[in-house]
Amino acid sequence: MPVFPKSSKQLKRKIHPLPPAQHSNGAIGFQSHTHPGQSVQHKSLWTTGLGTSATQDTLPMEQLMGTTANGNGQQAEVRPINLLEQQDVPRAEPASAPEPNLTPSLQKLNCSSDAIQCTLVNIPQSQALLKQVKLPLGLICRPFKDSREPPLLIPDVPPQCPSCQTYINPFVTFTDQRHWKCNSCFSLNEVPGNFLFDTMTGSPSNPYNRPELQHAAVEFLVPMEYQAGQLRPVTYLFVFDVSDCALETGYLGIVCKILLQNIDRLPGDSQTRIGFITFSSTVNVFQLHNSLFRPRMMVMADTDDIFVPNENEMLVNLQQSRQLIISLLEELPGMFRDTQKKACAFGPALQLAQKVLTCCGGRVSAFLTQLPNTGCGSLQLREDPGDCTLGAKHLGSAMNFYKVLALEFCGQQTGVDLFLLSQQYTDLASIACLSRYTCGSMYYYPAFHHIHSSALVEKLHQEFQSYLTRSFGHEGMLRIRCTQGLIVDTFYGNSFLQSMQMLTVPCVYPQAEFAFQMLIDGAIAESSHVIFQCSLLYTSCQGERRVRIYTYCLPVVSSPADVYAGANVGIIVGFLSKMAVDRSVRQSLSSSRDELIKMLTDVLVAYRTSAGSPQHATLPIPNTLLQLPLYVLALLKQPAFHTGLTMTLDERIFRMSQLMEQPLSFVLQMVYPDLYRIDDYLNGETVDNQGSVETDTRPVKRPALIPLSAEGLTLAGAFLMDCGNALYLWVGRHCNTNFLIDVLGVTSYTSLPATVTLLPILESPASKQTHALLESLRKERIYYAPCFIIKDDSTSRSIFIQHLINDRTESAMSYYEFLLHLKEQV
């Protein structure tokens, strides 16, 4: 971990700390790393090929201040900004994404940024230019996202280039009436007959009127003759921990009740199948065939040589066996009530699930409450609270069992989702392989108890219900194709990189994101544009085999100024967070922290060298990257990477997992939270100028964002912080009495309990408006964000303070101290 020196210089701006607490009234109580098959060339997962030396040929300032045309034909100026002369911390609003340097007609044809985004929307013409600017070139794809512009369903299979299999798209060129030129491999291909003639009338037609050439986002049904075998029905397999530790948490009754309430809302059709497995010291399966009078349990006592029942005995049609399934879910919470078995045969239970689903694939929902300790996959305690280095021996998997099992699941198109409710160490670093390689999700509820952790109970209820009812595709294959000269170097996300351009995605959800780091391996200078094409082959829950295609076109540029003009700081930060997770797992937390600072220093040195600025007077950065130093500081303060925070190893692993698998908007929210003054908002004094957010059919106006600093806080106010995975409502001791009565349901600050984990639901307009705002902030998130009430004079205030990124803490620098440190490094 780098030691940040204290500067002897006086800061121009005084940072006011929070008022000291006077009382203590209680507290509120991974990623994809370098594995075989994940990194294509097994190179550094940092800005590969960007070089280590920032010394480049000096370019005149006029070139660095060049202009590029945006999608509206206007000029977007790229200008240097001296970070040390900034009067304000440069982030109250998130930076807007830059527009690529395309003509209006091409920009209109491009696919939505909801589906594909790039770190650089102006692509450097060579690897040398990419090295010069020191920025990563990466692509983020969301192929199943519910986009503002959904893909157009077309009736025919679009033509493909025979050489590279790229689908025809709006950005190809026609050399003559009968030939089109592929914009991926530049091969000449014949134009299909149905592009030249109207099949209904037989008259000639203009190929440019075809929907494939008018829309960059299309979808089509795969004809039966192209389908390999019979389509598989949606199959759900639930694996429940019923050991003594599990029953103590009380989770099983909650989960079974939610499943009962949503049994008819599970995505699927008349062929949907379902099955159940439980485990403790033994593994139990349930026969639910509709010919039976009541559910029948089979006990597998030999966990070393597990017996595999017939697939049709375990997996039954959901509609035909509905009454037996309901009976089982009603009986299951009390079925093991008297058990005193401490053993946990998690590995054998998953092995049985894998073998049962060998031929049909499906989705496994596995629940675990303790460290697996029986049979294959047994794990040992390896958490060392006194070890702050946290290298590969802690953050990496302890054994290959779960990774090998996950790859077997993936190979048979089975996704695994994990629900972890342990009150003690569970070794998430090893178990997380199951969701990581199968395109699954991981849900974590530390110290869960059905009575004593009301916030976690609410979180489980909301997340499990959303999980059961959200749409998804299964049996998926994702391909990335790009213009010749660009190659995929490294993949980040929850899936398995089967080949250089293809991912296996057993289950794909609307929130699923896949990140690819690119290299320029060849000359693309001869091209004025490059394309990235993402094609997802999947089966819908309605039993339709479909292909969804997105094509993204970006310009090729030759000057550093144009590259800087197209730098998308939000996507860059998303990539840096994934790279930092990967390096932490492969090496150590301190190594990833060092590399984050080195990357930022390289960018600053490269830009200052190119700009020809005096070597001692300024700390210039292009205006498009103005927020980058602040985001890097925020990453260093992230609990996933912060070595100065006290947290369990499992919790750190889960934080890393969130950074690696979650949508970019969620990641940025975690890295740099939003802060609002809520009491003024309810009085109608401050409203965000970005407008409103839709909740169901009602527009909800958001408060104005304020900087993450104690300077903006007052003891006479109440402030809401949105950290992505949690919401914190900080209440000052002199807060307005009307707010306390109408929103918190108390008459005075002193009567507010020290620990409040659920915001009360009241009949007052202010309470309804507050809950509507919270729901709008939680919208479209995989993880439910509970709202915790924090009093100014409680010990829980440290949770709130540690998220004030702009300020100094006992173990981390303020933003201005960080800039001074960067200046010394540069």
Short mmCIF file of C-alpha atoms in Angstrom, two decimals, residues 335-761:
data_model
loop_
_atom_site.label_atom_id
_atom_site.label_comp_id
_atom_site.label_asym_id
_atom_site.label_seq_id
_atom_site.Cartn_x
_atom_site.Cartn_y
_atom_site.Cartn_z
CA MET A 335 -39.82 -30.73 8.00
CA PHE A 336 -36.31 -30.40 9.50
CA ARG A 337 -37.26 -28.39 12.58
CA ASP A 338 -35.81 -30.91 15.07
CA THR A 339 -32.54 -31.51 13.26
CA GLN A 340 -29.31 -30.97 15.15
CA LYS A 341 -26.99 -31.79 12.28
CA LYS A 342 -24.08 -29.38 12.05
CA ALA A 343 -22.68 -30.92 8.88
CA CYS A 344 -22.94 -29.16 5.52
CA ALA A 345 -22.69 -31.32 2.38
CA PHE A 346 -22.84 -28.38 -0.04
CA GLY A 347 -20.41 -29.91 -2.56
CA PRO A 348 -22.22 -33.26 -2.91
CA ALA A 349 -25.58 -31.47 -3.27
CA LEU A 350 -24.21 -29.38 -6.14
CA GLN A 351 -22.62 -32.43 -7.74
CA LEU A 352 -26.02 -34.09 -7.72
CA ALA A 353 -27.60 -30.98 -9.25
CA GLN A 354 -24.98 -30.93 -12.01
CA LYS A 355 -25.53 -34.59 -12.89
CA VAL A 356 -29.32 -34.27 -12.90
CA LEU A 357 -29.16 -31.29 -15.27
CA THR A 358 -26.56 -32.81 -17.59
CA CYS A 359 -28.91 -33.25 -20.54
CA CYS A 360 -31.37 -30.40 -20.02
CA GLY A 361 -29.45 -27.50 -18.45
CA GLY A 362 -31.35 -24.93 -16.42
CA ARG A 363 -30.99 -22.56 -13.48
CA VAL A 364 -29.76 -23.60 -10.03
CA SER A 365 -30.65 -21.43 -7.02
CA ALA A 366 -28.37 -22.51 -4.17
CA PHE A 367 -28.73 -21.38 -0.52
CA LEU A 368 -25.86 -21.72 1.96
CA THR A 369 -25.52 -20.66 5.61
CA GLN A 370 -22.14 -22.02 6.72
CA LEU A 371 -18.72 -23.21 5.57
CA PRO A 372 -19.05 -26.50 3.61
CA ASN A 373 -17.52 -29.21 5.82
CA THR A 374 -18.76 -32.60 4.56
CA GLY A 375 -17.84 -34.56 1.45
CA CYS A 376 -16.28 -33.14 -1.68
CA GLY A 377 -15.78 -29.39 -1.70
CA SER A 378 -15.16 -29.18 2.06
CA LEU A 379 -13.35 -25.97 3.01
CA GLN A 380 -11.20 -24.86 5.93
CA LEU A 381 -11.18 -21.58 7.84
CA ARG A 382 -8.44 -19.39 6.32
CA GLU A 383 -9.51 -15.91 7.36
CA ASP A 384 -6.68 -14.12 9.20
CA PRO A 385 -7.95 -10.87 10.78
CA GLY A 386 -4.39 -9.78 11.54
CA ASP A 387 -3.15 -10.05 7.93
CA CYS A 388 -3.66 -6.76 6.06
CA THR A 389 -1.72 -7.76 2.92
CA LEU A 390 -4.69 -9.74 1.56
CA GLY A 391 -3.04 -11.38 -1.38
CA ALA A 392 -3.89 -14.33 -3.57
CA LYS A 393 -3.87 -16.82 -0.67
CA HIS A 394 -6.89 -15.02 0.84
CA LEU A 395 -8.69 -13.49 -2.14
CA GLY A 396 -8.24 -16.41 -4.52
CA SER A 397 -9.95 -19.78 -4.44
CA ALA A 398 -8.64 -22.30 -1.91
CA MET A 399 -9.29 -25.27 -4.20
CA ASN A 400 -10.23 -26.10 -7.78
CA PHE A 401 -13.34 -28.11 -6.93
CA TYR A 402 -15.85 -25.28 -7.32
CA LYS A 403 -14.20 -23.87 -10.42
CA VAL A 404 -14.17 -27.27 -12.15
CA LEU A 405 -17.79 -27.86 -11.13
CA ALA A 406 -18.74 -24.41 -12.42
CA LEU A 407 -17.17 -25.13 -15.80
CA GLU A 408 -19.14 -28.39 -15.96
CA PHE A 409 -22.33 -26.45 -15.21
CA CYS A 410 -21.42 -23.91 -17.89
CA GLY A 411 -20.68 -26.60 -20.47
CA GLN A 412 -24.18 -28.03 -20.09
CA GLN A 413 -25.80 -24.54 -20.15
CA THR A 414 -26.66 -24.37 -16.45
CA GLY A 415 -26.47 -21.11 -14.54
CA VAL A 416 -25.86 -21.05 -10.78
CA ASP A 417 -27.08 -18.24 -8.50
CA LEU A 418 -25.88 -18.14 -4.89
CA PHE A 419 -27.74 -16.91 -1.81
CA LEU A 420 -25.32 -16.75 1.13
CA LEU A 421 -26.81 -16.16 4.59
CA SER A 422 -23.97 -17.14 6.87
CA GLN A 423 -23.36 -15.76 10.34
CA GLN A 424 -19.69 -16.69 10.07
CA TYR A 425 -16.90 -17.16 7.52
CA THR A 426 -18.05 -19.07 4.42
CA ASP A 427 -15.06 -18.67 2.04
CA LEU A 428 -16.84 -16.71 -0.66
CA ALA A 429 -13.56 -16.53 -2.57
CA SER A 430 -13.84 -20.25 -3.34
CA ILE A 431 -17.62 -20.57 -3.64
CA ALA A 432 -18.03 -17.49 -5.86
CA CYS A 433 -16.56 -19.47 -8.79
CA LEU A 434 -19.97 -21.11 -9.17
CA SER A 435 -21.75 -17.91 -10.21
CA ARG A 436 -18.70 -16.31 -11.85
CA TYR A 437 -18.26 -18.93 -14.57
CA THR A 438 -21.95 -19.64 -15.18
CA CYS A 439 -23.25 -16.09 -15.74
CA GLY A 440 -24.94 -16.21 -12.36
CA SER A 441 -25.43 -13.75 -9.52
CA MET A 442 -24.37 -13.81 -5.88
CA TYR A 443 -26.54 -12.46 -3.05
CA TYR A 444 -25.00 -11.94 0.35
CA TYR A 445 -26.73 -11.46 3.74
CA PRO A 446 -24.09 -11.47 6.51
CA ALA A 447 -25.33 -12.35 10.00
CA PHE A 448 -28.85 -12.99 8.69
CA HIS A 449 -31.54 -13.75 11.27
CA HIS A 450 -35.28 -13.70 10.67
CA ILE A 451 -35.94 -11.77 13.91
CA HIS A 452 -32.83 -9.74 14.70
CA SER A 453 -31.96 -8.39 11.23
CA SER A 454 -35.11 -6.74 9.88
CA ALA A 455 -33.22 -4.83 7.16
CA LEU A 456 -31.72 -8.05 5.80
CA VAL A 457 -35.10 -9.79 5.92
CA GLU A 458 -36.57 -6.99 3.82
CA LYS A 459 -33.56 -7.14 1.50
CA LEU A 460 -33.94 -10.91 1.01
CA HIS A 461 -37.67 -10.55 0.39
CA GLN A 462 -37.25 -7.85 -2.25
CA GLU A 463 -34.27 -9.45 -3.99
CA PHE A 464 -35.61 -13.00 -4.08
CA GLN A 465 -38.97 -11.88 -5.39
CA SER A 466 -37.32 -9.81 -8.12
CA TYR A 467 -35.00 -12.72 -8.89
CA LEU A 468 -37.88 -15.16 -9.31
CA THR A 469 -39.95 -12.96 -11.61
CA ARG A 470 -37.41 -11.14 -13.80
CA SER A 471 -37.12 -12.13 -17.44
CA PHE A 472 -34.05 -13.94 -18.73
CA GLY A 473 -32.71 -15.85 -21.69
CA HIS A 474 -31.07 -19.26 -21.43
CA GLU A 475 -28.79 -21.48 -23.53
CA GLY A 476 -26.94 -18.38 -24.68
CA MET A 477 -23.84 -17.78 -26.77
CA LEU A 478 -22.41 -14.28 -27.11
CA ARG A 479 -20.07 -13.31 -29.94
CA ILE A 480 -18.07 -10.12 -30.36
CA ARG A 481 -16.90 -9.24 -33.84
CA CYS A 482 -14.91 -6.13 -34.71
CA THR A 483 -13.09 -4.53 -37.61
CA GLN A 484 -9.87 -6.20 -38.70
CA GLY A 485 -6.97 -4.76 -36.70
CA LEU A 486 -8.87 -4.83 -33.39
CA ILE A 487 -8.76 -7.92 -31.18
CA VAL A 488 -10.25 -8.95 -27.85
CA ASP A 489 -7.46 -9.26 -25.29
CA THR A 490 -9.19 -9.79 -21.93
CA PHE A 491 -12.70 -10.46 -20.69
CA TYR A 492 -14.22 -9.27 -17.40
CA GLY A 493 -17.55 -10.46 -16.07
CA ASN A 494 -19.56 -13.48 -15.02
CA SER A 495 -19.20 -15.95 -17.85
CA PHE A 496 -16.67 -18.23 -19.50
CA LEU A 497 -14.61 -17.07 -22.47
CA GLN A 498 -14.87 -20.09 -24.72
CA SER A 499 -12.75 -18.64 -27.54
CA MET A 500 -11.28 -15.32 -28.58
CA GLN A 501 -14.67 -13.88 -29.54
CA MET A 502 -17.27 -16.16 -27.94
CA LEU A 503 -18.77 -16.43 -24.45
CA THR A 504 -20.99 -19.14 -23.04
CA VAL A 505 -23.90 -17.55 -21.18
CA PRO A 506 -26.19 -20.22 -19.65
CA CYS A 507 -28.51 -17.52 -18.27
CA VAL A 508 -28.55 -13.88 -19.35
CA TYR A 509 -30.46 -11.17 -17.49
CA PRO A 510 -31.35 -7.59 -18.50
CA GLN A 511 -28.76 -6.26 -16.03
CA ALA A 512 -25.95 -8.52 -17.30
CA GLU A 513 -22.85 -6.68 -18.55
CA PHE A 514 -19.80 -8.07 -20.32
CA ALA A 515 -16.56 -6.10 -20.59
CA PHE A 516 -13.83 -6.69 -23.15
CA GLN A 517 -10.43 -5.04 -23.24
CA MET A 518 -9.26 -4.49 -26.80
CA LEU A 519 -5.89 -4.24 -28.50
CA ILE A 520 -5.04 -2.62 -31.82
CA ASP A 521 -3.17 -5.44 -33.50
CA GLY A 522 -2.57 -4.06 -36.96
CA ALA A 523 -3.24 -0.97 -39.00
CA ILE A 524 -6.73 0.49 -38.92
CA ALA A 525 -5.49 3.84 -40.23
CA GLU A 526 -6.81 2.99 -43.70
CA SER A 527 -10.35 2.83 -42.28
CA SER A 528 -12.30 5.92 -41.42
CA HIS A 529 -14.58 3.91 -39.11
CA VAL A 530 -14.56 0.67 -37.14
CA ILE A 531 -17.48 -1.42 -36.01
CA PHE A 532 -18.15 -3.62 -33.01
CA GLN A 533 -20.90 -6.19 -33.43
CA CYS A 534 -22.42 -8.06 -30.51
CA SER A 535 -24.66 -11.02 -31.37
CA LEU A 536 -26.49 -12.99 -28.70
CA LEU A 537 -27.99 -16.39 -29.52
CA TYR A 538 -30.44 -17.39 -26.78
CA THR A 539 -33.68 -19.19 -25.99
CA SER A 540 -36.47 -17.07 -24.57
CA CYS A 541 -38.55 -18.27 -21.64
CA GLN A 542 -41.41 -18.68 -24.15
CA GLY A 543 -39.43 -21.35 -26.00
CA GLU A 544 -38.23 -19.28 -29.00
CA ARG A 545 -34.67 -19.52 -30.28
CA ARG A 546 -33.58 -15.97 -31.14
CA VAL A 547 -30.54 -13.98 -32.21
CA ARG A 548 -30.16 -10.37 -31.07
CA ILE A 549 -27.63 -8.20 -32.94
CA TYR A 550 -26.19 -4.81 -32.00
CA THR A 551 -23.74 -2.96 -34.26
CA TYR A 552 -21.77 0.00 -32.94
CA CYS A 553 -19.83 2.27 -35.29
CA LEU A 554 -17.01 4.55 -34.14
CA PRO A 555 -14.62 6.85 -36.05
CA VAL A 556 -10.86 6.34 -36.38
CA VAL A 557 -8.77 9.38 -35.44
CA SER A 558 -5.10 10.25 -35.80
CA SER A 559 -4.42 12.91 -33.15
CA PRO A 560 -4.21 12.71 -29.36
CA ALA A 561 -6.64 15.63 -29.08
CA ASP A 562 -9.34 13.66 -30.87
CA VAL A 563 -8.71 10.61 -28.68
CA TYR A 564 -8.97 12.71 -25.51
CA ALA A 565 -12.15 14.33 -26.84
CA GLY A 566 -13.76 10.90 -27.01
CA ALA A 567 -12.66 9.65 -23.59
CA ASN A 568 -15.67 8.37 -21.64
CA VAL A 569 -14.60 8.75 -18.01
CA GLY A 570 -17.48 6.68 -16.62
CA ILE A 571 -16.62 3.63 -18.76
CA ILE A 572 -12.91 4.10 -18.01
CA VAL A 573 -13.60 4.04 -14.26
CA GLY A 574 -15.72 0.92 -14.70
CA PHE A 575 -12.80 -0.79 -16.45
CA LEU A 576 -10.31 0.37 -13.82
CA SER A 577 -12.47 -1.11 -11.06
CA LYS A 578 -12.54 -4.48 -12.83
CA MET A 579 -8.78 -4.38 -13.45
CA ALA A 580 -8.18 -3.54 -9.79
CA VAL A 581 -10.30 -6.50 -8.66
CA ASP A 582 -8.39 -8.79 -10.98
CA ARG A 583 -4.99 -7.59 -9.82
CA SER A 584 -6.03 -7.83 -6.16
CA VAL A 585 -6.96 -11.49 -6.60
CA ARG A 586 -3.86 -12.36 -8.61
CA GLN A 587 -1.38 -10.40 -6.47
CA SER A 588 -2.56 -8.26 -3.54
CA LEU A 589 -4.65 -5.27 -2.55
CA SER A 590 -1.59 -3.07 -2.15
CA SER A 591 -0.45 -3.97 -5.66
CA SER A 592 -3.80 -2.96 -7.17
CA ARG A 593 -3.77 0.33 -5.25
CA ASP A 594 -0.26 1.10 -6.49
CA GLU A 595 -1.30 0.32 -10.04
CA LEU A 596 -4.35 2.60 -9.87
CA ILE A 597 -2.15 5.54 -8.86
CA LYS A 598 0.47 4.63 -11.47
CA MET A 599 -2.14 4.51 -14.22
CA LEU A 600 -3.46 7.95 -13.28
CA THR A 601 0.06 9.35 -13.03
CA ASP A 602 0.91 7.96 -16.48
CA VAL A 603 -2.16 9.65 -17.97
CA LEU A 604 -1.25 13.00 -16.39
CA VAL A 605 2.40 12.78 -17.44
CA ALA A 606 1.49 11.76 -20.98
CA TYR A 607 -0.94 14.64 -21.38
CA ARG A 608 1.38 17.22 -19.83
CA THR A 609 4.29 16.04 -21.98
CA SER A 610 2.18 16.23 -25.10
CA ALA A 611 0.86 19.65 -24.13
CA GLY A 612 4.37 21.00 -23.51
CA SER A 613 3.37 22.54 -20.16
CA PRO A 614 6.03 23.74 -17.67
CA GLN A 615 7.19 20.77 -15.63
CA HIS A 616 6.63 22.36 -12.22
CA ALA A 617 3.74 24.79 -12.42
CA THR A 618 0.66 22.88 -13.45
CA LEU A 619 -1.16 19.57 -13.26
CA PRO A 620 -3.05 19.63 -16.58
CA ILE A 621 -5.70 17.17 -17.62
CA PRO A 622 -8.08 17.23 -20.60
CA ASN A 623 -11.53 18.51 -19.66
CA THR A 624 -13.07 15.19 -20.69
CA LEU A 625 -11.06 13.45 -17.92
CA LEU A 626 -11.57 16.12 -15.26
CA GLN A 627 -13.37 13.69 -12.93
CA LEU A 628 -10.84 10.86 -13.35
CA PRO A 629 -8.59 11.76 -10.36
CA LEU A 630 -11.64 12.05 -8.12
CA TYR A 631 -12.94 8.65 -9.24
CA VAL A 632 -9.52 7.04 -8.72
CA LEU A 633 -9.42 8.46 -5.19
CA ALA A 634 -12.93 7.08 -4.67
CA LEU A 635 -11.74 3.64 -5.84
CA LEU A 636 -8.87 3.77 -3.36
CA LYS A 637 -11.43 4.51 -0.63
CA GLN A 638 -13.77 1.74 -1.82
CA PRO A 639 -14.25 -0.93 0.87
CA ALA A 640 -13.17 -3.53 -1.69
CA PHE A 641 -9.69 -1.97 -1.92
CA HIS A 642 -9.35 0.06 1.28
CA THR A 643 -6.84 -1.69 3.56
CA GLY A 644 -7.59 0.69 6.42
CA LEU A 645 -11.16 -0.54 6.95
CA THR A 646 -12.15 -3.31 9.31
CA MET A 647 -14.32 -5.81 7.46
CA THR A 648 -14.64 -9.56 7.04
CA LEU A 649 -12.90 -11.31 4.18
CA ASP A 650 -16.24 -12.55 2.83
CA GLU A 651 -17.62 -9.02 2.77
CA ARG A 652 -14.57 -7.76 0.86
CA ILE A 653 -14.94 -10.57 -1.67
CA PHE A 654 -18.61 -9.73 -2.13
CA ARG A 655 -17.75 -6.06 -2.71
CA MET A 656 -15.25 -7.10 -5.36
CA SER A 657 -17.83 -9.36 -6.93
CA GLN A 658 -20.27 -6.46 -7.17
CA LEU A 659 -17.68 -4.28 -8.93
CA MET A 660 -16.97 -7.04 -11.40
CA GLU A 661 -20.46 -8.21 -12.32
CA GLN A 662 -22.85 -5.31 -11.76
CA PRO A 663 -24.03 -2.76 -14.38
CA LEU A 664 -21.82 0.29 -14.81
CA SER A 665 -24.39 2.70 -13.33
CA PHE A 666 -24.47 0.61 -10.14
CA VAL A 667 -20.65 0.44 -10.00
CA LEU A 668 -20.30 4.23 -10.32
CA GLN A 669 -22.92 4.64 -7.59
CA MET A 670 -20.87 2.41 -5.30
CA VAL A 671 -17.61 4.17 -6.13
CA TYR A 672 -18.89 7.73 -5.78
CA PRO A 673 -22.30 7.89 -4.04
CA ASP A 674 -24.95 10.55 -4.59
CA LEU A 675 -25.72 12.92 -1.71
CA TYR A 676 -28.97 14.89 -1.37
CA ARG A 677 -30.41 17.23 1.21
CA ILE A 678 -33.75 15.60 1.84
CA ASP A 679 -35.48 18.01 4.24
CA ASP A 680 -35.18 20.97 1.87
CA TYR A 681 -36.32 18.74 -0.99
CA LEU A 682 -39.53 17.90 0.85
CA ASN A 683 -40.10 21.62 1.35
CA GLY A 684 -39.77 22.11 -2.41
CA GLU A 685 -36.65 24.29 -2.23
CA THR A 686 -34.16 22.20 -4.23
CA VAL A 687 -34.90 20.08 -7.27
CA ASP A 688 -32.38 18.43 -9.56
CA ASN A 689 -32.22 20.18 -12.90
CA GLN A 690 -32.01 16.82 -14.64
CA GLY A 691 -35.77 16.53 -14.24
CA SER A 692 -37.71 13.61 -12.87
CA VAL A 693 -37.54 9.87 -12.59
CA GLU A 694 -40.51 7.68 -13.46
CA THR A 695 -41.81 5.38 -10.74
CA ASP A 696 -44.58 3.28 -12.24
CA THR A 697 -46.70 6.06 -13.80
CA ARG A 698 -45.81 8.91 -11.47
CA PRO A 699 -42.88 11.23 -12.14
CA VAL A 700 -40.68 11.70 -9.07
CA LYS A 701 -38.47 14.77 -8.97
CA ARG A 702 -35.03 14.24 -7.49
CA PRO A 703 -33.29 16.59 -5.07
CA ALA A 704 -30.24 18.51 -6.24
CA LEU A 705 -26.94 16.68 -5.80
CA ILE A 706 -24.41 18.15 -3.40
CA PRO A 707 -20.67 17.36 -3.11
CA LEU A 708 -19.53 14.47 -0.94
CA SER A 709 -18.02 16.69 1.72
CA ALA A 710 -18.82 17.70 5.29
CA GLU A 711 -18.86 21.30 4.05
CA GLY A 712 -22.31 20.71 2.63
CA LEU A 713 -23.75 19.22 5.81
CA THR A 714 -25.53 21.09 8.56
CA LEU A 715 -26.84 19.95 11.92
CA ALA A 716 -30.15 21.58 11.06
CA GLY A 717 -30.76 19.28 8.09
CA ALA A 718 -31.29 15.68 6.98
CA PHE A 719 -29.21 14.19 4.16
CA LEU A 720 -29.78 11.11 2.01
CA MET A 721 -26.77 9.23 0.61
CA ASP A 722 -27.27 6.68 -2.18
CA CYS A 723 -24.37 4.18 -2.17
CA GLY A 724 -25.92 1.80 -4.70
CA ASN A 725 -26.19 -1.18 -2.35
CA ALA A 726 -27.45 0.86 0.62
CA LEU A 727 -29.15 4.17 1.41
CA TYR A 728 -28.18 6.21 4.48
CA LEU A 729 -30.35 8.95 5.97
CA TRP A 730 -28.20 11.15 8.21
CA VAL A 731 -30.23 13.23 10.66
CA GLY A 732 -28.69 16.31 12.28
CA ARG A 733 -29.43 16.93 15.94
CA HIS A 734 -31.14 20.25 15.14
CA CYS A 735 -33.19 18.84 12.28
CA ASN A 736 -36.57 20.41 11.54
CA THR A 737 -39.29 19.06 13.83
CA ASN A 738 -41.78 18.71 10.96
CA PHE A 739 -39.36 16.35 9.16
CA LEU A 740 -38.94 14.25 12.29
CA ILE A 741 -42.71 13.94 12.76
CA ASP A 742 -43.77 13.51 9.11
CA VAL A 743 -40.96 11.23 7.87
CA LEU A 744 -39.45 9.50 10.91
CA GLY A 745 -42.55 9.35 13.11
CA VAL A 746 -40.92 10.87 16.20
CA THR A 747 -41.62 14.18 17.93
CA SER A 748 -38.01 15.11 18.72
CA TYR A 749 -34.44 14.20 17.89
CA THR A 750 -33.84 12.65 21.33
CA SER A 751 -36.79 10.27 20.90
CA LEU A 752 -35.32 8.87 17.65
CA PRO A 753 -33.85 5.41 18.42
CA ALA A 754 -30.08 5.06 18.07
CA THR A 755 -30.46 2.21 15.57
CA VAL A 756 -33.19 2.38 12.92
CA THR A 757 -32.88 -0.08 10.05
CA LEU A 758 -36.23 0.50 8.37
CA LEU A 759 -37.77 3.81 7.37
CA PRO A 760 -41.33 3.91 8.76
CA ILE A 761 -44.24 4.12 6.35
#
